[in-house]
Amino acid sequence: MNKLDAQRQKEIQQAEELLFAGPQTLGFAKGLFQGHFVADWVMPYPRIPEAQQLELDSALTELRRFLDAGLDPAEIDRNADIPRSVIDGLGRVGVLGMTAPKEYGGHGFSQMANCKILEEIGRRCASTSVFVNAHHSIGIRALLLFGTHEQKQRWLPKLSTGEQLGAFALTEKEAGSDAANVQMRAQPSEDGSHFILNGEKRYITNAAIADVLTVMARTPVPGTDKTAVTAFLVTPDMPGFEMLEARMPKMGIRGTATGRFALRDVKVPKENILGPPGKGLKVALTVLDFGRTTFGACCTGAAKTCLSLAIEHANTRKQFNKTLGNFHLVQKKIARIAADAYAMEAMTTITASLIDRGLEDYMLETAMLKVFTTERLWECINDVFQIYGGSAYFVDLPLERMMRDARINQIGEGANEVLTSFVALVGMRGPGMEFKEIYDTMMKPTRERGFSKAWAAGKHRLGATVRVPEIPVRSAELRWSANQLGSLIRRFNVAVNRALITYREPILDMQLVQERIANAAMDLFASTCVLSRQDAELQLAQRNGNSSSPDQLAADLFLRQSFRRIRSFLAGLTDNEDKTVLATANSVLGKPSS
Ligand SMILES: Cc1cc2nc3c(=O)[nH]c(=O)nc-3n(C[C@H](O)[C@H](O)[C@H](O)COP(=O)(O)OP(=O)(O)OC[C@H]3O[C@@H](n4cnc5c(N)ncnc54)[C@H](O)[C@@H]3O)c2cc1C
C-alpha cells in the first residue's frame, strides 16, 4: 500500500468511527440524499409543551430584565471583558445550566427552549452568547452527555449555577480543522490510577476563567501500537497546568477570554475520563453538534437585530427627499433580511427538536444549520451596514462591532468549508454505498443472492429517482410551494446519483462538486423548515380567524429565493468553469495542474 492509500485508509477508518456505524432510523437530511422526504422529523412544526413554555416565558422575562439592566455590549467590547457581575447574573437566572437536569442543579430545559434563551442573548451581545456557548453548549456538554452519575454529582451543581465555569479544549496548533490530529498525549501511569498529560492547546474560549476544562488528548490503545483520542476533565489547579496566554488580543467577540495553555506532566485521575476511553473524537463531535445548534440560535437573534436596525433607519433617514425605505434597492435588502431571519429561526427550532425527540444521528442537520445561519447572518450584517451608509462605520452604532463579532462564526466550531464538504460526503455515503454494492455485485456475479441483492438495491434507487416525494402541508395556500419543494428534492436526488455514477471515488476530493450538492441540500432543509413553520402559523391564524402576517410574506419570499438558488446549484453541476478555476489556482500556487 503506498503512502497516499494508507492515508486514505486511515481517513476512511476515522470517518467510519465517527459516523456511527450501527443501524439507525433514517434522519431527515440523509433521507433527502436518497430522494425521501422523512416528514415525521420536520412536520408538523415542533412546539414546546405548554408546561415548559410557561417556564420558558418566565425564564425569558427574567433574563430580559437582567440583560436590560446589566448588559452593556459596547462596554464589554471596549474593555475586552465580560464583567463578573454579568456572569453572576446569567448564573442567577439559570442560563449557565439551562439544559442540565434539575437533580444536578440545572433547569432541565429542552434544546428548543434553550435555543430561545440563546437567541435572546445573541440579539444583544455576541461576546456574551459565545461565552455562554463555550461554557454550557460545549464546555459542560461532554459531562452532561457522557458523564457517569458520580461525575455529574461531583461537578455539575457548581457548573450549572455559574459558581464554576467550563471550557472545551480541542484545538491545537496541528489540530484545527483536522480535529482528529490531536497531538496532546495522555500516558497511563504504571498503576493505572491516573494519566499523565503533555501538550498545548490554543484558541480556547474561557480557558483562563474556567474551573473545569474538557480536554481532548491522545491515549494508547491497549494491546496495539495505535493511539486514539480520549476526553478528560482537567482543572487548572492541577500541578503542571500552565496558562501561556490568558486573553489573546483579537478582532471580535472581544469580551470572551480566548487563551492558550500547556499541560506539562499533569496527572489526571482516571475517574476524570469522560465517555469510553479512545472514543474522544466521537465525544468531541457530539459535543460540537450541540454547539452548532445554539450557534444557529445566536445567529438568529443577531439577524433579528439586523432587521430591526434596518427598519428603524430605512423609516427615518431621508435622502433625495424620501426615506431610504422607499428605494427598491434598500427594500430588496430589508426583505431578504426578513426572509433569512424567518428561515434561521425555523431551521434552529427544527434542528433543536431533532435532538429533543431523540434522533440518533443529527450531525448533518447541525452542520447544515451552522453553515447556513452563519453565512446568512454575514449577509444580513453586510446589508444593514450598507443601509446605514457612513454612519455604520463609527463606533457609536453597534454595526461595526456586530460585523467584527460575526466573522468568527464562519470559522469556529468547524470552518464552513470543512462542514460543507462533510455534509456532501456524509449525505452521499448512503446512496454511494448502494451504488458500490450494485457495482461490486455486477462485477462478481458468482452467487444468485448477489444478483437479487443488486437488483433490489437498483430498483430501490431507481424508484426513489422517479418518484416526487409528497410534502404533507395542511394549508391549501402552500400547495404550490410544497409541490415545488417535492420536485426539487427529486431533482436533487437525480443530481446526486448522477454525480456518484459520473465521478465515483474521485468525488471524495472534488470539493467544487461537493459544495454545490451541500448547498442544494442546505437550502432544501431550510425550505422544509420554513414551509413547516409557515404551515403551522397559517393553521393557527385560520383557527383564530386572523389574516396573513408580514411573516407569511417573508416566508414566501424565502421559499422563492431558496428554490431559485437550489435550481442554480444543480445547474452548476453540469454548467461550470471548475476546470479553469482549478487550473488558475494551481498556476498561481505554482503547482502542477491535475
Ligand atoms: C475566537 C475563537 C474562539 C475559539 N474557541 C475554541 C474553543 O473554545 N475550543 C476549541 O477547541 N477551539 C476553539 N477555537 C478554534 C476553532 O475551532 C478553530 O479556529 C477552527 O476549527 C479552525 O481551525 P484553524 O483556526 O486551525 O484553521 P485551519 O484548520 O488552519 O483552517 C484555515 C482555513 O482553511 C480552510 N480549510 C481547512 N481545512 C479545509 C478543508 N478540508 N477543505 C477546505 N478548506 C479547508 C478553511 O477555509 C479554514 O477556515 C476558537 C477559535 C477562535 C478564533
PDB file of N, CA, C and O in Angstrom, residues 76-81 127 202-205 208 243-260 404-405 408:
ATOM      1  N   ILE A  76     -18.468  45.920  27.028  1.00  0.00           N
ATOM      2  CA  ILE A  76     -17.804  44.609  27.011  1.00  0.00           C
ATOM      3  C   ILE A  76     -16.778  44.564  25.881  1.00  0.00           C
ATOM      4  O   ILE A  76     -15.647  44.110  26.045  1.00  0.00           O
ATOM      5  N   ASP A  77     -17.158  45.092  24.729  1.00  0.00           N
ATOM      6  CA  ASP A  77     -16.259  45.117  23.571  1.00  0.00           C
ATOM      7  C   ASP A  77     -15.064  46.037  23.845  1.00  0.00           C
ATOM      8  O   ASP A  77     -13.909  45.674  23.609  1.00  0.00           O
ATOM      9  N   ARG A  78     -15.370  47.229  24.386  1.00  0.00           N
ATOM     10  CA  ARG A  78     -14.310  48.218  24.638  1.00  0.00           C
ATOM     11  C   ARG A  78     -13.301  47.684  25.646  1.00  0.00           C
ATOM     12  O   ARG A  78     -12.099  47.773  25.463  1.00  0.00           O
ATOM     13  N   ASN A  79     -13.796  47.095  26.728  1.00  0.00           N
ATOM     14  CA  ASN A  79     -12.899  46.619  27.797  1.00  0.00           C
ATOM     15  C   ASN A  79     -12.366  45.218  27.542  1.00  0.00           C
ATOM     16  O   ASN A  79     -11.578  44.702  28.322  1.00  0.00           O
ATOM     17  N   ALA A  80     -12.835  44.590  26.468  1.00  0.00           N
ATOM     18  CA  ALA A  80     -12.447  43.211  26.158  1.00  0.00           C
ATOM     19  C   ALA A  80     -12.603  42.317  27.384  1.00  0.00           C
ATOM     20  O   ALA A  80     -11.712  41.542  27.750  1.00  0.00           O
ATOM     21  N   ASP A  81     -13.759  42.443  28.013  1.00  0.00           N
ATOM     22  CA  ASP A  81     -14.011  41.629  29.217  1.00  0.00           C
ATOM     23  C   ASP A  81     -15.511  41.599  29.514  1.00  0.00           C
ATOM     24  O   ASP A  81     -16.196  42.604  29.351  1.00  0.00           O
ATOM     25  N   SER A 127     -20.329  38.550  22.274  1.00  0.00           N
ATOM     26  CA  SER A 127     -19.329  38.088  23.254  1.00  0.00           C
ATOM     27  C   SER A 127     -20.018  37.245  24.316  1.00  0.00           C
ATOM     28  O   SER A 127     -19.545  36.159  24.681  1.00  0.00           O
ATOM     29  N   ARG A 202      -4.643  25.725  21.983  1.00  0.00           N
ATOM     30  CA  ARG A 202      -4.735  27.159  21.712  1.00  0.00           C
ATOM     31  C   ARG A 202      -6.150  27.523  21.269  1.00  0.00           C
ATOM     32  O   ARG A 202      -6.934  26.643  20.922  1.00  0.00           O
ATOM     33  N   TYR A 203      -6.421  28.832  21.266  1.00  0.00           N
ATOM     34  CA  TYR A 203      -7.726  29.395  20.858  1.00  0.00           C
ATOM     35  C   TYR A 203      -8.874  28.850  21.702  1.00  0.00           C
ATOM     36  O   TYR A 203      -9.951  28.568  21.182  1.00  0.00           O
ATOM     37  N   ILE A 204      -8.671  28.657  22.979  1.00  0.00           N
ATOM     38  CA  ILE A 204      -9.723  28.040  23.793  1.00  0.00           C
ATOM     39  C   ILE A 204     -10.524  29.122  24.538  1.00  0.00           C
ATOM     40  O   ILE A 204      -9.977  29.831  25.394  1.00  0.00           O
ATOM     41  N   THR A 205     -11.810  29.211  24.201  1.00  0.00           N
ATOM     42  CA  THR A 205     -12.681  30.195  24.850  1.00  0.00           C
ATOM     43  C   THR A 205     -12.865  29.800  26.317  1.00  0.00           C
ATOM     44  O   THR A 205     -13.105  28.624  26.613  1.00  0.00           O
ATOM     45  N   ALA A 208      -8.988  30.722  30.486  1.00  0.00           N
ATOM     46  CA  ALA A 208      -8.373  31.359  31.650  1.00  0.00           C
ATOM     47  C   ALA A 208      -9.360  31.601  32.775  1.00  0.00           C
ATOM     48  O   ALA A 208      -8.955  31.922  33.896  1.00  0.00           O
ATOM     49  N   MET A 243      -0.953  28.467  32.152  1.00  0.00           N
ATOM     50  CA  MET A 243      -1.658  29.359  31.234  1.00  0.00           C
ATOM     51  C   MET A 243      -0.606  30.165  30.457  1.00  0.00           C
ATOM     52  O   MET A 243       0.130  30.954  31.024  1.00  0.00           O
ATOM     53  N   LEU A 244      -0.507  29.929  29.158  1.00  0.00           N
ATOM     54  CA  LEU A 244       0.528  30.601  28.368  1.00  0.00           C
ATOM     55  C   LEU A 244       0.087  32.005  27.982  1.00  0.00           C
ATOM     56  O   LEU A 244       0.876  32.942  27.936  1.00  0.00           O
ATOM     57  N   GLU A 245      -1.195  32.146  27.669  1.00  0.00           N
ATOM     58  CA  GLU A 245      -1.721  33.466  27.305  1.00  0.00           C
ATOM     59  C   GLU A 245      -3.206  33.444  27.669  1.00  0.00           C
ATOM     60  O   GLU A 245      -3.981  32.689  27.076  1.00  0.00           O
ATOM     61  N   ALA A 246      -3.582  34.261  28.637  1.00  0.00           N
ATOM     62  CA  ALA A 246      -4.953  34.183  29.159  1.00  0.00           C
ATOM     63  C   ALA A 246      -5.963  34.790  28.196  1.00  0.00           C
ATOM     64  O   ALA A 246      -7.056  34.270  28.014  1.00  0.00           O
ATOM     65  N   ARG A 247      -5.601  35.917  27.602  1.00  0.00           N
ATOM     66  CA  ARG A 247      -6.524  36.610  26.694  1.00  0.00           C
ATOM     67  C   ARG A 247      -5.775  37.024  25.449  1.00  0.00           C
ATOM     68  O   ARG A 247      -5.106  38.061  25.439  1.00  0.00           O
ATOM     69  N   MET A 248      -5.881  36.229  24.427  1.00  0.00           N
ATOM     70  CA  MET A 248      -5.204  36.571  23.172  1.00  0.00           C
ATOM     71  C   MET A 248      -5.971  37.755  22.557  1.00  0.00           C
ATOM     72  O   MET A 248      -7.167  37.649  22.322  1.00  0.00           O
ATOM     73  N   PRO A 249      -5.270  38.894  22.325  1.00  0.00           N
ATOM     74  CA  PRO A 249      -5.994  40.066  21.795  1.00  0.00           C
ATOM     75  C   PRO A 249      -6.603  39.726  20.439  1.00  0.00           C
ATOM     76  O   PRO A 249      -5.965  39.073  19.617  1.00  0.00           O
ATOM     77  N   LYS A 250      -7.862  40.161  20.222  1.00  0.00           N
ATOM     78  CA  LYS A 250      -8.491  39.751  18.967  1.00  0.00           C
ATOM     79  C   LYS A 250      -9.476  40.780  18.427  1.00  0.00           C
ATOM     80  O   LYS A 250      -9.858  41.720  19.115  1.00  0.00           O
ATOM     81  N   MET A 251      -9.940  40.497  17.188  1.00  0.00           N
ATOM     82  CA  MET A 251     -10.743  41.444  16.429  1.00  0.00           C
ATOM     83  C   MET A 251     -12.186  41.558  16.928  1.00  0.00           C
ATOM     84  O   MET A 251     -12.721  42.651  17.096  1.00  0.00           O
ATOM     85  N   GLY A 252     -12.837  40.428  17.139  1.00  0.00           N
ATOM     86  CA  GLY A 252     -14.251  40.451  17.538  1.00  0.00           C
ATOM     87  C   GLY A 252     -14.480  39.592  18.754  1.00  0.00           C
ATOM     88  O   GLY A 252     -13.521  39.078  19.341  1.00  0.00           O
ATOM     89  N   ILE A 253     -15.758  39.453  19.124  1.00  0.00           N
ATOM     90  CA  ILE A 253     -16.146  38.824  20.399  1.00  0.00           C
ATOM     91  C   ILE A 253     -15.043  39.054  21.447  1.00  0.00           C
ATOM     92  O   ILE A 253     -14.580  38.142  22.131  1.00  0.00           O
ATOM     93  N   ARG A 254     -14.699  40.364  21.559  1.00  0.00           N
ATOM     94  CA  ARG A 254     -13.537  40.728  22.368  1.00  0.00           C
ATOM     95  C   ARG A 254     -13.759  40.481  23.862  1.00  0.00           C
ATOM     96  O   ARG A 254     -12.808  40.361  24.634  1.00  0.00           O
ATOM     97  N   GLY A 255     -15.020  40.412  24.248  1.00  0.00           N
ATOM     98  CA  GLY A 255     -15.292  40.175  25.670  1.00  0.00           C
ATOM     99  C   GLY A 255     -14.931  38.772  26.121  1.00  0.00           C
ATOM    100  O   GLY A 255     -14.711  38.529  27.306  1.00  0.00           O
ATOM    101  N   THR A 256     -14.857  37.836  25.176  1.00  0.00           N
ATOM    102  CA  THR A 256     -14.531  36.464  25.576  1.00  0.00           C
ATOM    103  C   THR A 256     -13.033  36.338  25.841  1.00  0.00           C
ATOM    104  O   THR A 256     -12.223  37.009  25.191  1.00  0.00           O
ATOM    105  N   ALA A 257     -12.694  35.460  26.782  1.00  0.00           N
ATOM    106  CA  ALA A 257     -11.277  35.223  27.088  1.00  0.00           C
ATOM    107  C   ALA A 257     -10.840  34.006  26.274  1.00  0.00           C
ATOM    108  O   ALA A 257     -11.207  32.881  26.588  1.00  0.00           O
ATOM    109  N   THR A 258     -10.089  34.267  25.198  1.00  0.00           N
ATOM    110  CA  THR A 258      -9.609  33.164  24.359  1.00  0.00           C
ATOM    111  C   THR A 258      -8.149  32.923  24.698  1.00  0.00           C
ATOM    112  O   THR A 258      -7.340  33.847  24.577  1.00  0.00           O
ATOM    113  N   GLY A 259      -7.805  31.705  25.112  1.00  0.00           N
ATOM    114  CA  GLY A 259      -6.460  31.517  25.648  1.00  0.00           C
ATOM    115  C   GLY A 259      -5.685  30.339  25.088  1.00  0.00           C
ATOM    116  O   GLY A 259      -6.212  29.527  24.315  1.00  0.00           O
ATOM    117  N   ARG A 260      -4.414  30.325  25.483  1.00  0.00           N
ATOM    118  CA  ARG A 260      -3.502  29.205  25.153  1.00  0.00           C
ATOM    119  C   ARG A 260      -3.006  28.645  26.468  1.00  0.00           C
ATOM    120  O   ARG A 260      -2.662  29.410  27.372  1.00  0.00           O
ATOM    121  N   ARG A 404     -17.542  42.794  13.242  1.00  0.00           N
ATOM    122  CA  ARG A 404     -16.309  42.155  13.749  1.00  0.00           C
ATOM    123  C   ARG A 404     -16.652  40.862  14.486  1.00  0.00           C
ATOM    124  O   ARG A 404     -15.987  39.843  14.353  1.00  0.00           O
ATOM    125  N   ASP A 405     -17.726  40.941  15.278  1.00  0.00           N
ATOM    126  CA  ASP A 405     -18.112  39.766  16.076  1.00  0.00           C
ATOM    127  C   ASP A 405     -18.536  38.592  15.192  1.00  0.00           C
ATOM    128  O   ASP A 405     -18.238  37.432  15.495  1.00  0.00           O
ATOM    129  N   ILE A 408     -16.170  35.481  13.193  1.00  0.00           N
ATOM    130  CA  ILE A 408     -15.671  34.201  13.712  1.00  0.00           C
ATOM    131  C   ILE A 408     -16.623  33.046  13.403  1.00  0.00           C
ATOM    132  O   ILE A 408     -16.224  31.880  13.305  1.00  0.00           O
TER     133      ILE A 408
END
